Structures are given as C-alpha cells and as structure tokens.
Tab-separated table of C-alpha atoms in Angstrom:
chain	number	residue	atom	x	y	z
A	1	UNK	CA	100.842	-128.495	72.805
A	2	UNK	CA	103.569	-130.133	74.534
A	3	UNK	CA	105.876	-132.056	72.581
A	4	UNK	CA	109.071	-134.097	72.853
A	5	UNK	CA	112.184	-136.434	71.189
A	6	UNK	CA	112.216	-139.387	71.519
A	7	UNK	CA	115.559	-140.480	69.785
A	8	UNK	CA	118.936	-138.273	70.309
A	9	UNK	CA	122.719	-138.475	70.802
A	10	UNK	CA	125.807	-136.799	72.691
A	11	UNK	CA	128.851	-136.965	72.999
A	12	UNK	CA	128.536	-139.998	74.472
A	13	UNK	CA	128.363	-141.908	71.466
A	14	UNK	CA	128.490	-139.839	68.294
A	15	UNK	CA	126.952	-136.054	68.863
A	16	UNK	CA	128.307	-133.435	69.339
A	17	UNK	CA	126.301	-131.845	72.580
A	18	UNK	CA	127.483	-133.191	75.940
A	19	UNK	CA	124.302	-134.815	77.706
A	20	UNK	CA	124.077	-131.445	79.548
A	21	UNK	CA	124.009	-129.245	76.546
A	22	UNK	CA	121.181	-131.800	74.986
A	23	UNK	CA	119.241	-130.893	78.146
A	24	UNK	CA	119.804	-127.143	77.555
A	25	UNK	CA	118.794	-127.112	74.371
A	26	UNK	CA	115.820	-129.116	74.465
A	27	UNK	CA	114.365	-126.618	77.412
A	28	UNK	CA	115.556	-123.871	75.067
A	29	UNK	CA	113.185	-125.152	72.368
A	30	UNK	CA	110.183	-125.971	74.582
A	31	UNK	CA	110.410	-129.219	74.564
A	32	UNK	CA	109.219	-131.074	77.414
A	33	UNK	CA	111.170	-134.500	77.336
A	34	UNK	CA	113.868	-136.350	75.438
A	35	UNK	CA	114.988	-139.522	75.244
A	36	UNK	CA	118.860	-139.621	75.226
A	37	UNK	CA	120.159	-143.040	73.336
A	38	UNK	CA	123.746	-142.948	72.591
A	39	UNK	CA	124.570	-145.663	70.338
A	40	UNK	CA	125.071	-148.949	72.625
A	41	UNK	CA	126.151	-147.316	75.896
A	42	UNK	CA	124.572	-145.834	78.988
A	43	UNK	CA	127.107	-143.577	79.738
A	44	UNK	CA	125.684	-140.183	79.083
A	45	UNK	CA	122.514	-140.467	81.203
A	46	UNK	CA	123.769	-140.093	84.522
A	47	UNK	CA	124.896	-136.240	83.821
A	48	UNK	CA	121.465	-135.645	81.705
A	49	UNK	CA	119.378	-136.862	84.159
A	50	UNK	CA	121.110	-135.724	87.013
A	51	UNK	CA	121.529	-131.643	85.171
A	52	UNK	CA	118.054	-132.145	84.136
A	53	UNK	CA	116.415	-132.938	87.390
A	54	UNK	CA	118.897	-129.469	89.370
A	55	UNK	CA	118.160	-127.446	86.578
A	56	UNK	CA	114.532	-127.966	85.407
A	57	UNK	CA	112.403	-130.438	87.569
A	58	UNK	CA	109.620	-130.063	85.241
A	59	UNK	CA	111.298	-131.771	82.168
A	60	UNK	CA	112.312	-135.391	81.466
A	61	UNK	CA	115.104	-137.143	80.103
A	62	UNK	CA	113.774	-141.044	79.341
A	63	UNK	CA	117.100	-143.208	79.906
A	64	UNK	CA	117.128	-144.843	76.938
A	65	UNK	CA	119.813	-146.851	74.096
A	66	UNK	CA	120.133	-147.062	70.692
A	67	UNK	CA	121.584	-151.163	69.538
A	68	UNK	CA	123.285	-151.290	66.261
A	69	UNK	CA	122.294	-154.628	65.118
A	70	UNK	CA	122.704	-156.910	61.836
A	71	UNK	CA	119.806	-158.455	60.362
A	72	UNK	CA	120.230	-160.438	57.070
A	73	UNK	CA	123.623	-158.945	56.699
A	74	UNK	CA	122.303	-155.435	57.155
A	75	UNK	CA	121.890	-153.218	59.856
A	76	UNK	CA	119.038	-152.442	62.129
A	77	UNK	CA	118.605	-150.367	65.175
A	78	UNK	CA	116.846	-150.759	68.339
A	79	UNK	CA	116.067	-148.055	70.640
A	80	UNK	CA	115.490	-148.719	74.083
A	81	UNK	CA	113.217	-146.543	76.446
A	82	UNK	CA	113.114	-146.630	79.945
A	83	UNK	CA	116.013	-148.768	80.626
A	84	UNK	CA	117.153	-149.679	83.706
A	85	UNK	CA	120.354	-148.320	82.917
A	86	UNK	CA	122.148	-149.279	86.504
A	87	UNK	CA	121.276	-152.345	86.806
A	88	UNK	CA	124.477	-154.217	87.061
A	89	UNK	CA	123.342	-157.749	85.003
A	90	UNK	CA	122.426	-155.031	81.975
A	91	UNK	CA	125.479	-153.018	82.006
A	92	UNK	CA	128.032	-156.532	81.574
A	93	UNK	CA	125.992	-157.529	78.936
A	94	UNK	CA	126.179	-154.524	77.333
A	95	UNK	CA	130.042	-154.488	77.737
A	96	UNK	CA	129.703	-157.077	74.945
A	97	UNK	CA	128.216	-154.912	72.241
A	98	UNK	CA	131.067	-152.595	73.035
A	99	UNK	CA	133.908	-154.668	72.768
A	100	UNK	CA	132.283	-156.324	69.409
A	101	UNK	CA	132.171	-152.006	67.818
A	102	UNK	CA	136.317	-152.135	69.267
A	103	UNK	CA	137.157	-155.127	67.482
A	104	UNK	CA	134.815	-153.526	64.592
A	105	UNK	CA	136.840	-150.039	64.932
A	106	UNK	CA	140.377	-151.350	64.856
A	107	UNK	CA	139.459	-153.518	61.786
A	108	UNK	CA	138.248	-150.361	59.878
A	109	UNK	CA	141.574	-148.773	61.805
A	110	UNK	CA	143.935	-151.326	59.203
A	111	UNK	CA	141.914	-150.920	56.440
A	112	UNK	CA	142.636	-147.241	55.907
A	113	UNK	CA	146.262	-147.192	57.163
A	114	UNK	CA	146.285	-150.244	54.395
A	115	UNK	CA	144.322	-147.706	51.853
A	116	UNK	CA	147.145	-145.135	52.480
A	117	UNK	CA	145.422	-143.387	55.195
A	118	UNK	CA	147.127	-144.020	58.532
A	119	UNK	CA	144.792	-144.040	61.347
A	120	UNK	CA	145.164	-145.701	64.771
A	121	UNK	CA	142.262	-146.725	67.256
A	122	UNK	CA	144.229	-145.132	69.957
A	123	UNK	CA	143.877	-141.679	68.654
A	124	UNK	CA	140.345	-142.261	67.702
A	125	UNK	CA	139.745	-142.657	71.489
A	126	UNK	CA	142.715	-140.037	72.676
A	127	UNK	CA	140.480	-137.532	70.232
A	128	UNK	CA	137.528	-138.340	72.009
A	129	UNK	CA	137.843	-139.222	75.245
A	130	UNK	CA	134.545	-141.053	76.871
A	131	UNK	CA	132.653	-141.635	73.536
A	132	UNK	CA	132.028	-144.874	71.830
A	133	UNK	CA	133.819	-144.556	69.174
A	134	UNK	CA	131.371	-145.076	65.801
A	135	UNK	CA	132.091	-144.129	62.025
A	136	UNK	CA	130.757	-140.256	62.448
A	137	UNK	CA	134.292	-140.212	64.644
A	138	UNK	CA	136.254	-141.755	61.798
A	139	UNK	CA	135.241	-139.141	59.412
A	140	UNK	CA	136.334	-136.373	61.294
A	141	UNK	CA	139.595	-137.675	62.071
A	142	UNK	CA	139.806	-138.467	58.378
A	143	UNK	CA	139.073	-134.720	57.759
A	144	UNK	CA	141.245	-133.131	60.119
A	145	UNK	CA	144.041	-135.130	58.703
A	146	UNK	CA	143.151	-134.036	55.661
A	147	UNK	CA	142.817	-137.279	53.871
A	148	UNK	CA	139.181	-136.072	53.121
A	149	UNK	CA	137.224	-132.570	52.404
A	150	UNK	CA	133.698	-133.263	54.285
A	151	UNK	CA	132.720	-135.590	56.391
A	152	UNK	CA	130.363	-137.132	53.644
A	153	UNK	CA	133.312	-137.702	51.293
A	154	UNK	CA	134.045	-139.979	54.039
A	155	UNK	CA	131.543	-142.027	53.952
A	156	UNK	CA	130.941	-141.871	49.766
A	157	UNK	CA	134.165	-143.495	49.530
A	158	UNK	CA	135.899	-145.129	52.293
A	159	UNK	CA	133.714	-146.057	54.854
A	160	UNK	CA	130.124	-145.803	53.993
A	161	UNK	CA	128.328	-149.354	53.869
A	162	UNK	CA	129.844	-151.433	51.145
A	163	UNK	CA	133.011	-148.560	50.627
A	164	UNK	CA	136.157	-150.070	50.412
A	165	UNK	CA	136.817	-150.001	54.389
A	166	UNK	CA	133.694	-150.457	55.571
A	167	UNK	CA	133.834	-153.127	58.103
A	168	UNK	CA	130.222	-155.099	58.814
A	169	UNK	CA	129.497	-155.390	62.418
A	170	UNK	CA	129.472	-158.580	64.479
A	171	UNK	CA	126.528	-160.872	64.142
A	172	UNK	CA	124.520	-158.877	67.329
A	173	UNK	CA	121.082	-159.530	65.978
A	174	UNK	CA	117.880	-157.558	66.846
A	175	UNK	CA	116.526	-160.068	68.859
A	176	UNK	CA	119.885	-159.989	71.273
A	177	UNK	CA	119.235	-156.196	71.610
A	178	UNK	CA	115.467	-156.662	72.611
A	179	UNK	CA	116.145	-159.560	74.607
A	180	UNK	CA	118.446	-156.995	76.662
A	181	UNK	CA	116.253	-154.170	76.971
A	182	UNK	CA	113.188	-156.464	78.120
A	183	UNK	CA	115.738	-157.911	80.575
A	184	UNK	CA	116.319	-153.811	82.023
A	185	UNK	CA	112.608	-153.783	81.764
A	186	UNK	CA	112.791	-151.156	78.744
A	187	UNK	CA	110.807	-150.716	75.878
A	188	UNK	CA	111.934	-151.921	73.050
A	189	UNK	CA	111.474	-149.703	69.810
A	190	UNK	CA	112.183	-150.516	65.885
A	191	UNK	CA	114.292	-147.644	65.008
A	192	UNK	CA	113.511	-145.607	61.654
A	193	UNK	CA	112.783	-148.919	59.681
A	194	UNK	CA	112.191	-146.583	56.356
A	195	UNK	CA	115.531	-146.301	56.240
A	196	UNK	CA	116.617	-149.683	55.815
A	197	UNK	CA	115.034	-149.127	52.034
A	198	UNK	CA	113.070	-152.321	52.250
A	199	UNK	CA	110.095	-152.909	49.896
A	200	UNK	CA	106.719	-153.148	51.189
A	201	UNK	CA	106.473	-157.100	51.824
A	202	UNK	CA	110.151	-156.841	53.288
A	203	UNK	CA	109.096	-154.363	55.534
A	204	UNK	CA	105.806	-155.801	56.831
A	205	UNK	CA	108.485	-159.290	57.221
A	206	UNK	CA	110.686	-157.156	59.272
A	207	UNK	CA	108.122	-155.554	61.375
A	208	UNK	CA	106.319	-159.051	61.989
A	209	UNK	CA	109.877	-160.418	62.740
A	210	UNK	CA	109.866	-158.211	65.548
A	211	UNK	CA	106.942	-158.135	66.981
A	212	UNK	CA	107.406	-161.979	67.500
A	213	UNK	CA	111.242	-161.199	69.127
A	214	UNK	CA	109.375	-158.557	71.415
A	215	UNK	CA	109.213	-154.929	69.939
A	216	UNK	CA	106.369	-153.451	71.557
A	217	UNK	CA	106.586	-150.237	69.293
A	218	UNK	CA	107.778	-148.564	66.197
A	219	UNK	CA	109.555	-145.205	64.896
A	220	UNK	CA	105.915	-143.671	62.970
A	221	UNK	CA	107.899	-140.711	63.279
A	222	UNK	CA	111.283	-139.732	62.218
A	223	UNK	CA	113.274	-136.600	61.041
A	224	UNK	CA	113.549	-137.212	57.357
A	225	UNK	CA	109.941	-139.051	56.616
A	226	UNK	CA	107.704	-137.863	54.314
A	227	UNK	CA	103.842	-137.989	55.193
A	228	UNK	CA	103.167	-141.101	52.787
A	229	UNK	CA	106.305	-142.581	54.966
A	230	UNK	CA	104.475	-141.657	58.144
A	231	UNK	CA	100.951	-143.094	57.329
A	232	UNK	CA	102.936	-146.512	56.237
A	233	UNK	CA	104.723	-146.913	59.381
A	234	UNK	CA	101.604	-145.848	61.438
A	235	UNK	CA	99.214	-148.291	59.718
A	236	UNK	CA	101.714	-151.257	60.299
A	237	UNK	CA	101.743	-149.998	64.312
A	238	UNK	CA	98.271	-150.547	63.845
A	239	UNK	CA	98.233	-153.918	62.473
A	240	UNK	CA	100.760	-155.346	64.573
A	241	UNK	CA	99.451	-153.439	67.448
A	242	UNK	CA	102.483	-151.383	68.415
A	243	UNK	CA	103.117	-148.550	70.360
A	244	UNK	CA	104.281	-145.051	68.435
A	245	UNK	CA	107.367	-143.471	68.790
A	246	UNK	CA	110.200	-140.977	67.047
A	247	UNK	CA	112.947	-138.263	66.941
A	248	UNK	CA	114.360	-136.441	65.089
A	249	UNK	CA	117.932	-138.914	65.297
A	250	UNK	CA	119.994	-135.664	66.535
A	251	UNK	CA	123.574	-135.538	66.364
A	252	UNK	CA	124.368	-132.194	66.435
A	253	UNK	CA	126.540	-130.648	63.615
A	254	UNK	CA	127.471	-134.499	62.957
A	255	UNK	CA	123.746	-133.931	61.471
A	256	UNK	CA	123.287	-130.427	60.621
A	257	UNK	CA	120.515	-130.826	58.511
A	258	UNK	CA	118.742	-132.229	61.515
A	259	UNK	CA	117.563	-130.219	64.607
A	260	UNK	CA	116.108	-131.735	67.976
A	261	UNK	CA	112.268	-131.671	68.338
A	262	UNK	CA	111.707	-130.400	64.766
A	263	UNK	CA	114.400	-132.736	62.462
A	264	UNK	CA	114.594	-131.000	59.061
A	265	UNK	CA	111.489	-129.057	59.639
A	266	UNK	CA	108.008	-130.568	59.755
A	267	UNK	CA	108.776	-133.329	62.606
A	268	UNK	CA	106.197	-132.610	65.821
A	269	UNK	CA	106.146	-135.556	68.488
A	270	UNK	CA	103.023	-134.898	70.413
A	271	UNK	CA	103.611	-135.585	74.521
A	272	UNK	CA	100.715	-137.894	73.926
A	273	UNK	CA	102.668	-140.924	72.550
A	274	UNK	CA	105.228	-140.934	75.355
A	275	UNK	CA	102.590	-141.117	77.492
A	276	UNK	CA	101.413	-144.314	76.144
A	277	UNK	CA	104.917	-145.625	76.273
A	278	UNK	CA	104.871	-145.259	79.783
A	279	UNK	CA	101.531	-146.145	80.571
A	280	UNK	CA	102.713	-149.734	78.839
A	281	UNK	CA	105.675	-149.447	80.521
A	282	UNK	CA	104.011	-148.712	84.109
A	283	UNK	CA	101.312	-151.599	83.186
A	284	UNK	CA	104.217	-154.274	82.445
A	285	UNK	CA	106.482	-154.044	85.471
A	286	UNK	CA	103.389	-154.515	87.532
C-alpha cells in the first residue's frame, strides 16, 4: 500500500532536516510523496523538488505552505497544496506574512531581554541563516543560552500562547491565506483543526466558516489524533463535502515524539487521498 505526508517542515521554517534530508528520509521509509510546507515561505521547495526529481524520479514532493493565521484572537493554520510557488504575484504577497512574523519576532525579541533574558532578532537569524524565524527557534536559543533546560520549559513559561512574552500575531486571517493559495491555484487545506480545542458547535462554526472562505479540504488525519478524533473530522469532510488530507506535522527533533509518515505511531495516509487532491486540483485549473 503506498502511502504518503501530506504536512512537513525543514529547515526552512522550523525543522530540523534540510529539504534534501526530508526527501531522503521519506524514500528511506517508503513513502511515496510528501508535501513540504514550511511555515509561510516557499523557500525550501526548490532544493526538495529539484534533489527529489535527480535522485528518485519515482517520488513526489507536492509544493505546498503552511499560513499561520488568527481567527477570533486565536490561531489557525492553512496548508496549501500544489502552489504555484514561482509565480511572482504569489511570492510579494507572501513577503507580507513574513515581514508581519519579523515585526512579531523582534516584539517577542524585547520582551525577554525586558524579562531578564537578552535576546536579539539578529542572532536569531545569524543562528539560522535562511529559516523563517518562528518560536521553535526562540526556544533553542533560549536553551543554549542557558536561560532555559528544554525546549518545552520554553514555551510553559515564556513564550507559549498566553506566557508572559508571547506576542499574538498580526491580524492575517484565514480567509487572507486561502484567498492566496486559490490565487497560486493551490489547494487550500484546514490544518489539524482538533487542535485548536474547540467544542463541537465551535468546530462545525469553524469548518463552515471555511468552507464559505474557500477550503476545499480538511486535516481527517493528523499525528497525534485519536480514532474518535479521526471519525469527527472525517464525518464533517463529509458534510461539508471536503476533500481529506494529513501528516504527521514533522519537525524533526523540534518534534521528537513525531516521525514522518507514521507521527507517534498509528498515523497511515493512504496514496489514495492525494490522489483526489489532485484529481480536484487537475479538474479546477481546467
């Protein structure tokens, strides 16, 4: 059975593979076909497409994005699939959501230095050059300067949502990310909605939300569901009619209790649903 991921990261954004290694190890595991989305940037898909298609024409890397949007004063991601990623229109209007996380970054930059932890954004990026710099990066600067002991005591007390230097992002809503993917004629995909720990009428409100702003499918899968998580999120793709999709999230050992194609152990992404995505996504660009 083949199977792929449909949701991962490198060191593009905030994991710790490089785009090539993500490639390697996917083939390693038998997978037949990731999708790469770095948290609001492109910039890793060149090199994974480009290593993928010397190395191993017979797998696929789906260009794809990850938006990290606020909805109601929270946040909520969108993944894109299939973006066109070069597309010159898409990539300055992307520039925006990454100047809004820079202005975000040097904010939780003076926090800290204010909390008696000095920290500048210019190390952040000297420390790791290329990436978009996201909280995963401040915790490991805050450990290697020893202000923490893990990487989680990070984020339980300094800059974990609503920790004393957590800094919300920019209103960037979810329909400005969908409205952007639709406009690189992507797919837009609700990312792991169980996670946003929304009751069941708050969920179906998000999910109908949208599916009116132009979602066209839904994370039914995901590393850390449980079944009774899974048959939730695949009953509302059925009643809003949406396309399936997940991953396991990967990070790398930013995540180590999560591993590519398999997440913490049970996840299994049959080829079956990419398929569909691109047989919508084929259909619509007609």
């Amino acid at each position: 059975m083949k199977t792929v991921d449909l949701h991962t990261h490198s060191t593009a954004s905030d994991g710790t593979f490089s785009p090539s290694e993500l490639v390697d190890l996917a083939v390693k595991k038998g997978l037949s076909a990731i999708a790469l989305t770095d948290h609001d940037t492109v910039d890793g898909l060149e090199e994974a497409i480009r290593h993928s298609e010397e190395n191993y024409p017979d797998f696929e890397v789906v260009p794809g994005i990850e938006y990290s949007t606020v909805r109601n004063g929270k946040d909520v991601h969108i993944v894109g699939l299939y973006i066109d990623y070069k597309d010159e229109e898409y990539r300055a209007g992307l520039q925006e959501f990454i100047d809004s996380r820079t202005r975000r970054n040097r904010k939780i930059c003076e926090k800290l230095t204010d909390a008696g932890m000095p920290v500048t954004y210019e190390e952040l990026v000297e420390a790791n050059p290329g990436a978009v710099i996201t909280r995963a990066h401040f915790g490991r600067l805050l450990l290697a300067k020893g202000y923490v002991k893990s990487i989680s005591e990070a984020f339980d007390r300094f800059i974990g949502d609503r920790c004393p230097c957590y800094v919300p992002r920019e209103k960037i809503t979810p329909q400005m990310a969908i409205e952007q993917i639709l406009k690189a004629k992507g797919v837009p995909i609700l990312a792991h909605p169980v996670l946003y720990g929304l009751g069941k009428d708050a969920m179906d409100k998000l999910v109908h939300e949208m599916k009116d702003a132009g979602v066209v499918g839904i994370e039914a899968l995901y590393a850390t569901y449980t079944p009774q998580d899974e048959r939730d999120m695949k009953g509302l793709a059925e009643k809003y009619d949406l396309l399936i999709s997940g991953g396991s999230d990967f990070h790398g050992s930013n995540k180590p209790h999560i591993d590519l194609g398999t997440g913490t152990g049970r996840l299994s992404i049959q080829y079956d649903y990419l398929e569909k995505i691109k047989d919508y996504k084929n259909n619509s660009n007609r």
